[in-house]
Tab-separated table of C-alpha atoms in Angstrom:
chain	number	residue	atom	x	y	z
J	1	UNK	CA	-7.765	7.630	16.814
J	2	UNK	CA	-8.308	7.930	20.564
J	3	UNK	CA	-11.963	8.951	20.621
J	4	UNK	CA	-12.926	6.320	18.043
J	5	UNK	CA	-11.312	3.535	20.076
J	6	UNK	CA	-8.869	2.590	17.335
J	7	UNK	CA	-5.856	3.711	19.336
J	8	UNK	CA	-6.865	1.337	22.138
J	9	UNK	CA	-7.443	-1.541	19.745
J	10	UNK	CA	-4.137	-1.147	17.935
J	11	UNK	CA	-2.283	-0.704	21.228
J	12	UNK	CA	-3.721	-3.939	22.594
J	13	UNK	CA	-2.968	-5.716	19.351
J	14	UNK	CA	0.651	-4.625	19.776
J	15	UNK	CA	1.343	-5.277	23.434
J	16	UNK	CA	-0.400	-8.643	23.515
J	17	UNK	CA	2.334	-9.914	21.223
J	18	UNK	CA	4.733	-9.645	24.144
J	19	UNK	CA	5.148	-12.290	26.798
J	20	UNK	CA	4.595	-10.250	29.969
J	21	UNK	CA	2.740	-7.007	29.252
J	22	UNK	CA	1.683	-4.955	32.268
J	23	UNK	CA	-0.877	-2.269	31.295
J	24	UNK	CA	-1.050	0.553	33.818
J	25	UNK	CA	-4.569	1.923	34.491
J	26	UNK	CA	-4.892	5.539	33.452
J	27	UNK	CA	-5.452	8.553	35.664
J	28	UNK	CA	-8.829	10.240	35.893
J	29	UNK	CA	-8.972	12.873	33.145
J	30	UNK	CA	-11.695	15.396	32.464
J	31	UNK	CA	-12.568	17.529	29.489
J	32	UNK	CA	-11.674	16.359	26.003
J	33	UNK	CA	-8.307	14.826	26.803
J	34	UNK	CA	-9.440	11.254	27.247
J	35	UNK	CA	-11.315	8.818	25.103
J	36	UNK	CA	-15.110	8.869	25.402
J	37	UNK	CA	-15.391	5.305	24.181
J	38	UNK	CA	-15.496	2.449	26.672
J	39	UNK	CA	-13.457	-0.366	25.180
J	40	UNK	CA	-14.322	-3.832	26.491
J	41	UNK	CA	-11.465	-6.288	27.074
J	42	UNK	CA	-10.299	-7.837	23.851
J	43	UNK	CA	-9.273	-11.225	25.192
J	44	UNK	CA	-11.730	-12.484	27.776
J	45	UNK	CA	-13.102	-15.658	29.204
J	46	UNK	CA	-16.838	-16.243	29.520
J	47	UNK	CA	-18.312	-13.028	30.985
J	48	UNK	CA	-20.247	-13.022	34.206
J	49	UNK	CA	-23.755	-11.575	34.552
J	50	UNK	CA	-22.482	-8.085	35.396
J	51	UNK	CA	-20.084	-8.028	32.455
J	52	UNK	CA	-22.771	-9.290	30.117
J	53	UNK	CA	-25.137	-6.590	31.315
J	54	UNK	CA	-22.493	-3.890	30.831
J	55	UNK	CA	-21.781	-5.183	27.342
J	56	UNK	CA	-25.446	-5.077	26.424
J	57	UNK	CA	-25.875	-1.543	27.731
J	58	UNK	CA	-22.882	-0.161	25.855
J	59	UNK	CA	-24.322	1.955	23.017
J	60	UNK	CA	-21.078	1.936	21.089
J	61	UNK	CA	-19.472	-1.480	20.654
J	62	UNK	CA	-17.527	-0.652	17.545
J	63	UNK	CA	-14.458	-2.559	18.634
J	64	UNK	CA	-16.049	-5.469	20.472
J	65	UNK	CA	-15.055	-9.097	19.912
J	66	UNK	CA	-17.565	-10.533	17.481
J	67	UNK	CA	-18.501	-14.187	17.877
J	68	UNK	CA	-17.758	-14.696	14.209
J	69	UNK	CA	-14.077	-13.804	14.569
J	70	UNK	CA	-11.112	-15.184	16.421
J	71	UNK	CA	-10.539	-13.283	19.656
J	72	UNK	CA	-6.791	-13.649	19.109
J	73	UNK	CA	-7.073	-11.799	15.789
J	74	UNK	CA	-7.718	-8.151	16.732
J	75	UNK	CA	-7.530	-6.956	13.138
J	76	UNK	CA	-10.181	-9.491	12.165
J	77	UNK	CA	-12.262	-8.469	15.164
J	78	UNK	CA	-11.960	-4.843	14.107
J	79	UNK	CA	-13.074	-5.666	10.574
J	80	UNK	CA	-15.998	-7.738	11.784
J	81	UNK	CA	-17.126	-5.041	14.197
J	82	UNK	CA	-16.849	-2.347	11.549
J	83	UNK	CA	-18.965	-4.402	9.171
J	84	UNK	CA	-21.735	-4.633	11.747
J	85	UNK	CA	-21.416	-1.054	13.006
J	86	UNK	CA	-23.553	1.797	11.656
J	87	UNK	CA	-21.824	4.168	9.282
J	88	UNK	CA	-22.709	7.265	11.302
J	89	UNK	CA	-20.613	8.064	14.392
J	90	UNK	CA	-22.121	7.476	17.817
J	91	UNK	CA	-23.485	10.275	19.964
J	92	UNK	CA	-21.083	11.696	22.551
J	93	UNK	CA	-21.137	9.698	25.718
J	94	UNK	CA	-19.713	12.433	27.916
J	95	UNK	CA	-17.053	11.870	30.489
J	96	UNK	CA	-16.051	8.288	30.957
J	97	UNK	CA	-16.582	7.291	34.563
J	98	UNK	CA	-14.318	4.854	36.367
J	99	UNK	CA	-15.388	1.251	36.651
J	100	UNK	CA	-16.219	-0.185	40.097
J	101	UNK	CA	-13.055	-0.719	42.092
J	102	UNK	CA	-11.038	1.661	39.934
J	103	UNK	CA	-11.929	4.927	41.668
J	104	UNK	CA	-9.097	4.522	44.142
J	105	UNK	CA	-6.585	4.297	41.302
J	106	UNK	CA	-7.561	7.524	39.615
J	107	UNK	CA	-6.136	9.754	42.352
J	108	UNK	CA	-2.789	7.935	42.385
J	109	UNK	CA	0.360	9.043	40.640
J	110	UNK	CA	1.710	7.035	37.730
J	111	UNK	CA	4.387	5.496	39.986
J	112	UNK	CA	1.763	4.448	42.531
J	113	UNK	CA	-0.497	2.903	39.918
J	114	UNK	CA	2.434	0.998	38.428
J	115	UNK	CA	3.394	-0.279	41.900
J	116	UNK	CA	-0.175	-1.457	42.471
J	117	UNK	CA	-0.167	-3.343	39.158
J	118	UNK	CA	3.109	-4.992	40.184
J	119	UNK	CA	1.642	-5.947	43.557
J	120	UNK	CA	4.095	-3.960	45.678
J	121	UNK	CA	3.784	-0.993	47.993
J	122	UNK	CA	7.264	0.427	47.548
J	123	UNK	CA	9.306	1.567	44.591
J	124	UNK	CA	7.976	-0.071	41.392
J	125	UNK	CA	11.370	0.177	39.720
J	126	UNK	CA	12.921	-1.991	42.412
J	127	UNK	CA	10.311	-4.655	41.685
J	128	UNK	CA	11.042	-4.442	37.967
J	129	UNK	CA	14.746	-4.895	38.672
J	130	UNK	CA	13.953	-7.925	40.830
J	131	UNK	CA	11.964	-9.480	38.007
J	132	UNK	CA	14.739	-8.745	35.547
J	133	UNK	CA	17.223	-10.411	37.880
J	134	UNK	CA	15.048	-13.533	37.959
J	135	UNK	CA	15.333	-13.783	34.205
J	136	UNK	CA	19.100	-13.457	34.491
J	137	UNK	CA	18.943	-16.269	37.091
J	138	UNK	CA	20.757	-14.348	39.792
J	139	UNK	CA	22.374	-16.807	42.266
J	140	UNK	CA	20.320	-17.263	45.395
J	141	UNK	CA	17.064	-16.201	43.771
J	142	UNK	CA	14.061	-17.740	45.509
J	143	UNK	CA	11.751	-17.353	42.510
J	144	UNK	CA	9.810	-20.061	40.683
J	145	UNK	CA	11.228	-23.020	38.854
J	146	UNK	CA	13.102	-22.414	35.612
J	147	UNK	CA	10.234	-23.521	33.400
J	148	UNK	CA	7.987	-20.912	35.048
J	149	UNK	CA	10.345	-18.013	34.408
J	150	UNK	CA	9.286	-15.573	31.691
J	151	UNK	CA	11.507	-15.532	28.646
J	152	UNK	CA	11.606	-11.740	28.340
J	153	UNK	CA	11.667	-8.781	30.728
J	154	UNK	CA	8.316	-7.199	31.613
J	155	UNK	CA	6.735	-4.643	29.308
J	156	UNK	CA	5.069	-1.688	31.022
J	157	UNK	CA	2.252	-0.204	28.921
J	158	UNK	CA	1.184	3.393	29.528
J	159	UNK	CA	-1.585	5.159	27.659
J	160	UNK	CA	-0.427	8.739	27.378
J	161	UNK	CA	-3.913	10.011	26.570
J	162	UNK	CA	-5.134	8.708	29.931
J	163	UNK	CA	-2.410	10.475	31.919
J	164	UNK	CA	-2.718	13.921	33.439
J	165	UNK	CA	0.912	15.049	33.435
J	166	UNK	CA	3.289	14.630	30.477
J	167	UNK	CA	6.125	15.564	32.822
J	168	UNK	CA	5.235	12.683	35.133
J	169	UNK	CA	5.431	10.237	32.247
J	170	UNK	CA	8.755	11.666	31.107
J	171	UNK	CA	10.120	11.588	34.653
J	172	UNK	CA	9.254	7.902	34.982
J	173	UNK	CA	11.127	7.145	31.766
J	174	UNK	CA	14.217	9.098	32.794
J	175	UNK	CA	14.290	7.623	36.279
J	176	UNK	CA	13.830	4.086	35.005
J	177	UNK	CA	16.600	4.499	32.456
J	178	UNK	CA	19.043	5.814	35.037
J	179	UNK	CA	18.082	3.170	37.631
J	180	UNK	CA	18.410	0.229	35.234
J	181	UNK	CA	21.743	1.562	33.977
J	182	UNK	CA	23.105	1.983	37.517
J	183	UNK	CA	22.033	-1.583	38.330
J	184	UNK	CA	24.107	-2.857	35.425
J	185	UNK	CA	21.184	-4.284	33.454
J	186	UNK	CA	22.137	-4.704	29.830
J	187	UNK	CA	19.716	-3.725	27.094
J	188	UNK	CA	18.491	-7.289	26.572
J	189	UNK	CA	17.409	-7.678	30.208
J	190	UNK	CA	16.026	-4.251	31.003
J	191	UNK	CA	12.280	-3.873	31.565
J	192	UNK	CA	10.748	-1.989	28.693
J	193	UNK	CA	8.160	0.760	28.529
J	194	UNK	CA	5.626	1.017	25.727
J	195	UNK	CA	4.043	4.467	25.877
J	196	UNK	CA	1.329	5.188	23.351
J	197	UNK	CA	0.698	8.905	23.232
J	198	UNK	CA	-0.175	11.947	21.237
J	199	UNK	CA	2.357	14.753	20.940
J	200	UNK	CA	0.823	16.692	23.815
J	201	UNK	CA	0.875	13.615	26.051
J	202	UNK	CA	4.689	13.530	26.280
J	203	UNK	CA	7.275	16.151	27.219
J	204	UNK	CA	8.982	17.866	24.296
J	205	UNK	CA	12.277	16.146	25.137
J	206	UNK	CA	10.798	12.874	23.897
J	207	UNK	CA	10.679	14.338	20.385
J	208	UNK	CA	14.296	15.441	20.285
J	209	UNK	CA	13.833	18.883	21.847
J	210	UNK	CA	15.680	19.431	25.086
J	211	UNK	CA	17.628	16.814	27.084
J	212	UNK	CA	19.034	13.704	25.472
J	213	UNK	CA	16.468	11.141	24.351
J	214	UNK	CA	18.876	8.405	23.288
J	215	UNK	CA	17.090	5.855	25.476
J	216	UNK	CA	13.742	6.511	23.760
J	217	UNK	CA	12.825	5.013	20.396
J	218	UNK	CA	9.968	6.776	18.637
J	219	UNK	CA	7.561	4.990	16.325
J	220	UNK	CA	5.211	7.459	14.654
J	221	UNK	CA	1.698	6.681	13.456
J	222	UNK	CA	2.681	7.869	10.001
J	223	UNK	CA	2.550	5.792	6.833
J	224	UNK	CA	0.941	2.990	8.860
J	225	UNK	CA	-2.568	2.654	7.414
J	226	UNK	CA	-2.154	1.652	3.772
J	227	UNK	CA	-4.263	1.204	0.670
J	228	UNK	CA	-4.363	-2.529	1.327
J	229	UNK	CA	-5.865	-1.898	4.777
J	230	UNK	CA	-8.543	0.334	3.260
J	231	UNK	CA	-9.407	-2.128	0.497
J	232	UNK	CA	-9.530	-5.097	2.873
J	233	UNK	CA	-11.751	-3.113	5.218
J	234	UNK	CA	-14.159	-2.307	2.384
J	235	UNK	CA	-14.119	-5.861	1.048
J	236	UNK	CA	-14.913	-7.193	4.520
J	237	UNK	CA	-18.373	-5.662	4.289
J	238	UNK	CA	-19.995	-7.996	1.734
J	239	UNK	CA	-22.268	-6.922	-1.080
J	240	UNK	CA	-25.246	-8.954	-2.314
J	241	UNK	CA	-24.452	-11.763	-4.724
J	242	UNK	CA	-24.141	-10.449	-8.274
J	243	UNK	CA	-23.171	-11.569	-11.728
J	244	UNK	CA	-19.682	-11.277	-13.165
J	245	UNK	CA	-20.176	-7.825	-14.712
J	246	UNK	CA	-21.796	-6.353	-11.607
J	247	UNK	CA	-19.093	-7.821	-9.381
J	248	UNK	CA	-16.477	-6.126	-11.528
J	249	UNK	CA	-18.342	-2.840	-11.198
J	250	UNK	CA	-18.370	-3.316	-7.424
J	251	UNK	CA	-14.591	-3.749	-7.492
J	252	UNK	CA	-14.225	-0.482	-9.376
J	253	UNK	CA	-16.576	1.304	-6.976
J	254	UNK	CA	-14.674	0.063	-3.934
J	255	UNK	CA	-11.377	1.092	-5.507
J	256	UNK	CA	-12.751	4.589	-6.143
J	257	UNK	CA	-14.008	4.876	-2.564
J	258	UNK	CA	-10.637	3.777	-1.157
J	259	UNK	CA	-8.738	6.162	-3.420
J	260	UNK	CA	-10.972	9.160	-2.742
J	261	UNK	CA	-11.159	8.729	1.037
J	262	UNK	CA	-7.561	7.619	1.563
J	263	UNK	CA	-6.746	7.447	5.282
J	264	UNK	CA	-10.271	8.522	6.321
J	265	UNK	CA	-11.696	5.131	7.342
J	266	UNK	CA	-15.035	6.425	8.623
J	267	UNK	CA	-15.814	8.324	5.429
J	268	UNK	CA	-14.772	5.348	3.293
J	269	UNK	CA	-17.212	3.035	5.065
J	270	UNK	CA	-20.018	5.589	4.930
J	271	UNK	CA	-19.405	6.503	1.279
J	272	UNK	CA	-19.452	2.847	0.266
J	273	UNK	CA	-22.976	2.590	1.664
J	274	UNK	CA	-24.346	5.753	0.072
J	275	UNK	CA	-22.619	5.749	-3.325
J	276	UNK	CA	-23.068	2.673	-5.499
J	277	UNK	CA	-21.262	4.036	-8.541
J	278	UNK	CA	-21.988	6.805	-11.001
J	279	UNK	CA	-20.483	9.916	-12.533
J	280	UNK	CA	-18.270	12.515	-10.879
J	281	UNK	CA	-21.170	14.753	-9.896
J	282	UNK	CA	-22.957	11.948	-8.057
J	283	UNK	CA	-19.705	11.019	-6.311
J	284	UNK	CA	-19.108	14.612	-5.263
J	285	UNK	CA	-22.647	14.902	-3.870
J	286	UNK	CA	-22.332	11.629	-1.948
J	287	UNK	CA	-18.957	12.682	-0.570
J	288	UNK	CA	-20.401	16.031	0.566
J	289	UNK	CA	-23.155	14.182	2.442
J	290	UNK	CA	-20.607	11.822	4.010
J	291	UNK	CA	-17.993	14.270	5.261
J	292	UNK	CA	-18.566	16.083	8.567
J	293	UNK	CA	-20.104	19.508	8.158
J	294	UNK	CA	-17.138	21.373	9.567
J	295	UNK	CA	-13.453	20.691	9.307
J	296	UNK	CA	-10.311	22.490	10.315
J	297	UNK	CA	-8.897	24.640	7.541
J	298	UNK	CA	-5.781	22.864	6.339
J	299	UNK	CA	-2.919	24.857	4.935
J	300	UNK	CA	-1.817	22.790	1.928
J	301	UNK	CA	1.160	24.967	1.081
J	302	UNK	CA	3.717	22.581	2.540
J	303	UNK	CA	6.692	21.703	0.311
J	304	UNK	CA	5.776	18.803	-1.954
J	305	UNK	CA	8.779	16.638	-1.192
J	306	UNK	CA	8.327	12.998	-2.153
J	307	UNK	CA	10.552	11.928	0.717
J	308	UNK	CA	8.035	13.289	3.245
J	309	UNK	CA	5.367	10.729	2.358
J	310	UNK	CA	7.871	7.862	2.543
J	311	UNK	CA	9.606	8.963	5.735
J	312	UNK	CA	9.086	7.244	9.071
J	313	UNK	CA	7.744	10.421	10.693
J	314	UNK	CA	5.898	13.570	9.603
J	315	UNK	CA	8.192	16.430	8.691
J	316	UNK	CA	8.418	19.507	10.890
J	317	UNK	CA	6.116	21.614	8.736
J	318	UNK	CA	3.448	18.896	8.858
J	319	UNK	CA	3.729	17.903	12.484
J	320	UNK	CA	1.092	20.275	13.861
J	321	UNK	CA	-1.414	19.218	11.190
J	322	UNK	CA	-0.574	15.564	11.777
J	323	UNK	CA	-0.980	15.872	15.553
J	324	UNK	CA	-4.535	17.177	15.088
J	325	UNK	CA	-5.388	14.277	12.777
J	326	UNK	CA	-5.838	16.393	9.649
J	327	UNK	CA	-3.028	14.976	7.508
J	328	UNK	CA	-1.398	11.569	7.039
J	329	UNK	CA	0.831	9.641	4.666
J	330	UNK	CA	-1.181	7.187	2.586
J	331	UNK	CA	0.008	5.138	-0.376
J	332	UNK	CA	3.068	7.295	-0.954
J	333	UNK	CA	1.184	10.601	-0.793
J	334	UNK	CA	0.719	13.203	1.914
J	335	UNK	CA	-3.055	13.378	2.086
J	336	UNK	CA	-5.515	15.496	4.042
J	337	UNK	CA	-7.488	13.030	6.145
J	338	UNK	CA	-10.818	14.665	5.353
J	339	UNK	CA	-11.632	15.256	1.696
J	340	UNK	CA	-13.421	18.605	1.795
J	341	UNK	CA	-10.990	19.974	-0.784
J	342	UNK	CA	-12.343	17.420	-3.274
J	343	UNK	CA	-15.760	19.083	-3.226
J	344	UNK	CA	-14.536	22.051	-5.281
J	345	UNK	CA	-16.131	21.598	-8.736
J	346	UNK	CA	-13.302	23.588	-10.345
J	347	UNK	CA	-10.639	21.222	-9.016
J	348	UNK	CA	-9.403	18.291	-11.104
J	349	UNK	CA	-8.146	16.323	-8.109
J	350	UNK	CA	-11.294	14.241	-7.656
J	351	UNK	CA	-11.280	13.304	-11.334
J	352	UNK	CA	-7.631	12.285	-11.107
J	353	UNK	CA	-8.257	10.077	-8.075
J	354	UNK	CA	-11.165	8.358	-9.820
J	355	UNK	CA	-8.962	7.697	-12.855
J	356	UNK	CA	-6.240	6.203	-10.689
J	357	UNK	CA	-8.746	3.828	-9.112
J	358	UNK	CA	-10.296	2.801	-12.427
J	359	UNK	CA	-6.831	2.296	-13.891
J	360	UNK	CA	-5.780	0.072	-11.016
J	361	UNK	CA	-8.701	-2.309	-11.509
J	362	UNK	CA	-9.348	-2.204	-15.250
J	363	UNK	CA	-6.007	-1.860	-17.015
J	364	UNK	CA	-4.690	-5.307	-15.984
J	365	UNK	CA	-7.948	-6.830	-17.238
J	366	UNK	CA	-7.823	-4.875	-20.481
J	367	UNK	CA	-4.299	-6.169	-21.001
J	368	UNK	CA	-5.512	-9.710	-20.334
J	369	UNK	CA	-8.183	-9.271	-23.008
J	370	UNK	CA	-5.553	-7.846	-25.374
J	371	UNK	CA	-3.322	-10.890	-24.868
J	372	UNK	CA	-6.234	-13.235	-25.532
J	373	UNK	CA	-7.073	-11.356	-28.736
J	374	UNK	CA	-3.446	-11.410	-29.936
J	375	UNK	CA	-3.475	-15.212	-29.714
J	376	UNK	CA	-6.377	-15.267	-32.192
J	377	UNK	CA	-4.957	-12.815	-34.749
J	378	UNK	CA	-3.139	-15.373	-36.986
J	379	UNK	CA	-6.385	-17.309	-37.457
J	380	UNK	CA	-8.454	-14.181	-38.099
J	381	UNK	CA	-6.367	-12.702	-40.929
J	382	UNK	CA	-8.172	-12.186	-44.205
J	383	UNK	CA	-7.027	-14.108	-47.249
J	384	UNK	CA	-3.741	-13.013	-48.757
J	385	UNK	CA	-2.964	-10.858	-45.679
J	386	UNK	CA	0.312	-11.807	-44.070
J	387	UNK	CA	1.095	-11.370	-40.421
J	388	UNK	CA	3.995	-9.035	-41.243
J	389	UNK	CA	1.683	-6.805	-43.273
J	390	UNK	CA	-0.818	-6.767	-40.404
J	391	UNK	CA	1.932	-5.646	-38.030
J	392	UNK	CA	3.002	-2.916	-40.454
J	393	UNK	CA	-0.549	-1.590	-40.686
J	394	UNK	CA	-0.863	-1.599	-36.909
J	395	UNK	CA	1.838	1.048	-36.553
J	396	UNK	CA	0.775	4.426	-35.183
J	397	UNK	CA	1.213	7.681	-37.066
J	398	UNK	CA	4.176	8.492	-34.856
J	399	UNK	CA	5.863	5.190	-35.731
J	400	UNK	CA	5.235	5.755	-39.424
J	401	UNK	CA	6.528	9.333	-39.299
J	402	UNK	CA	9.677	8.299	-37.435
J	403	UNK	CA	10.043	5.236	-39.692
J	404	UNK	CA	10.105	2.945	-36.676
J	405	UNK	CA	9.879	-0.783	-37.285
J	406	UNK	CA	6.679	-2.663	-36.578
J	407	UNK	CA	6.391	-4.161	-33.100
J	408	UNK	CA	6.199	-7.927	-32.608
J	409	UNK	CA	2.658	-9.265	-32.510
J	410	UNK	CA	2.700	-9.937	-28.768
J	411	UNK	CA	3.641	-6.308	-28.080
J	412	UNK	CA	0.818	-4.690	-30.043
J	413	UNK	CA	-1.398	-2.508	-27.880
J	414	UNK	CA	-5.200	-2.484	-28.000
J	415	UNK	CA	-5.104	0.666	-30.132
J	416	UNK	CA	-2.697	-1.024	-32.573
J	417	UNK	CA	-4.996	-4.022	-32.890
J	418	UNK	CA	-8.001	-1.783	-33.418
J	419	UNK	CA	-6.125	0.257	-36.040
J	420	UNK	CA	-5.457	-2.819	-38.177
J	421	UNK	CA	-8.694	-4.653	-37.372
J	422	UNK	CA	-9.998	-4.089	-40.939
J	423	UNK	CA	-7.543	-6.800	-42.011
J	424	UNK	CA	-9.216	-9.348	-39.714
J	425	UNK	CA	-12.378	-11.354	-40.147
J	426	UNK	CA	-14.338	-10.216	-37.111
J	427	UNK	CA	-17.970	-10.451	-36.118
J	428	UNK	CA	-19.863	-7.280	-35.383
J	429	UNK	CA	-19.766	-8.094	-31.655
J	430	UNK	CA	-16.014	-8.742	-31.658
J	431	UNK	CA	-15.348	-5.464	-33.461
J	432	UNK	CA	-17.609	-3.555	-31.056
J	433	UNK	CA	-15.869	-5.018	-28.021
J	434	UNK	CA	-12.440	-4.185	-29.450
J	435	UNK	CA	-13.592	-0.590	-29.977
J	436	UNK	CA	-14.929	-0.400	-26.404
J	437	UNK	CA	-11.650	-1.613	-24.905
J	438	UNK	CA	-9.617	0.677	-27.144
J	439	UNK	CA	-11.657	3.726	-26.158
J	440	UNK	CA	-11.485	2.842	-22.465
J	441	UNK	CA	-7.723	2.349	-22.624
J	442	UNK	CA	-7.222	5.705	-24.328
J	443	UNK	CA	-9.451	7.585	-21.884
J	444	UNK	CA	-7.826	6.113	-18.789
J	445	UNK	CA	-4.341	6.738	-20.184
J	446	UNK	CA	-5.213	10.438	-20.477
J	447	UNK	CA	-6.768	10.628	-16.985
J	448	UNK	CA	-10.308	10.849	-18.272
J	449	UNK	CA	-12.585	8.820	-15.973
J	450	UNK	CA	-15.060	6.449	-17.530
J	451	UNK	CA	-18.731	7.248	-17.123
J	452	UNK	CA	-21.048	4.728	-15.532
J	453	UNK	CA	-22.366	3.740	-18.963
J	454	UNK	CA	-18.841	3.235	-20.253
J	455	UNK	CA	-17.949	1.179	-17.184
J	456	UNK	CA	-20.907	-1.096	-17.789
J	457	UNK	CA	-19.857	-1.596	-21.432
J	458	UNK	CA	-16.253	-2.299	-20.440
J	459	UNK	CA	-17.355	-4.775	-17.783
J	460	UNK	CA	-19.462	-6.678	-20.317
J	461	UNK	CA	-16.565	-6.680	-22.780
J	462	UNK	CA	-14.110	-8.010	-20.210
J	463	UNK	CA	-16.141	-10.961	-18.935
J	464	UNK	CA	-16.664	-12.563	-22.374
J	465	UNK	CA	-14.363	-14.631	-24.545
J	466	UNK	CA	-13.415	-13.492	-28.014
J	467	UNK	CA	-14.614	-16.711	-29.623
J	468	UNK	CA	-17.917	-18.596	-29.661
J	469	UNK	CA	-19.325	-19.809	-26.342
J	470	UNK	CA	-19.279	-16.419	-24.616
J	471	UNK	CA	-20.383	-16.480	-20.991
J	472	UNK	CA	-23.203	-14.316	-19.718
């Protein structure tokens, strides 16, 4: 999240929703603790020559504002940038050097950098209290006119991954809480702190270990990125114009990619480019080429509690794996972020995921075709065949054995319709299409993925009407 620049993008998307955000420049960090990606400002005016030159020289502009997207829509900007970005990750850029004029800030403490952002030389908390008092309209305040007053207390934004000392960050929080409480500021008027951090960027007390943390509200990056995000991200990268059947196949392919990759955005985008559909073996080979060569060995022996995937935070046994970015909650499942475990040819997990994706796209369409066929049944009955007799003949062996009554016509499944299709006057093409849909429905119901040839047949069967005037 941090090294890719996504943490920065999502943080900016969050704090720019507030009226008076005050981002604090980070400290100078070395080694692998800080992000190696230089993120240009998300909301900017027309850049000067120096800024334009810096933008052009940046070899990794994955999260830049694209001219084709609204600068006030960071999610749209992210999607647009991802569409234009290469699938392979950028080369390491090494240590990120400070921008001109920032070098003096990097040797300052967090308190000193906050004071500089507030434009004061003394205690930054005193300045925050003064600003909070202005909002409360303290008598005798010499501040601006009422219409110039902010409507909410200031929001201090700290990037934990750009700080050197977790203890310094925790100390600032504790001191601010005590100072604001002693000044009598109620919760609605207190300045707020938004600290985005990894687990190692904050003291353990922030996570409920040690002193009281009642004044800290934790929001975990867990169960945040969803299937809808993945599918929208894939759909944002357009495919060439295609006919109806090919477009349907593209939908199935994208659904498979999203299901297989889950929370791994980079692999999903890369796999979509290298795998254009096919059987399980081709998918497994493409996935092997897409995934990084080495990955941390993930112990998948955690208790399979359904509540864990739906909780607001990773459980204790998953927290270490989550903090290293190897596991996440996605679509109601605890998933390894990287899919190396799916490369095992003896495992059935990849096949199951493919079936889930094919089911999600195709079964609603198969049911739509079934409904359209049911509407035609009364007019297709052979002579002297009643509708009640047709319904009786559509019963399954189980229904006959248990002497269950025949289902109403509108409730007959594709297999029921195919079972009694001999009583209908059908063309060869109509009968073939009914057989194709019946077979596909049965396979998917038993978690047997459709082959590429079967998918092509199903797509052709789904885009045509049952009566004359079929569309191509």
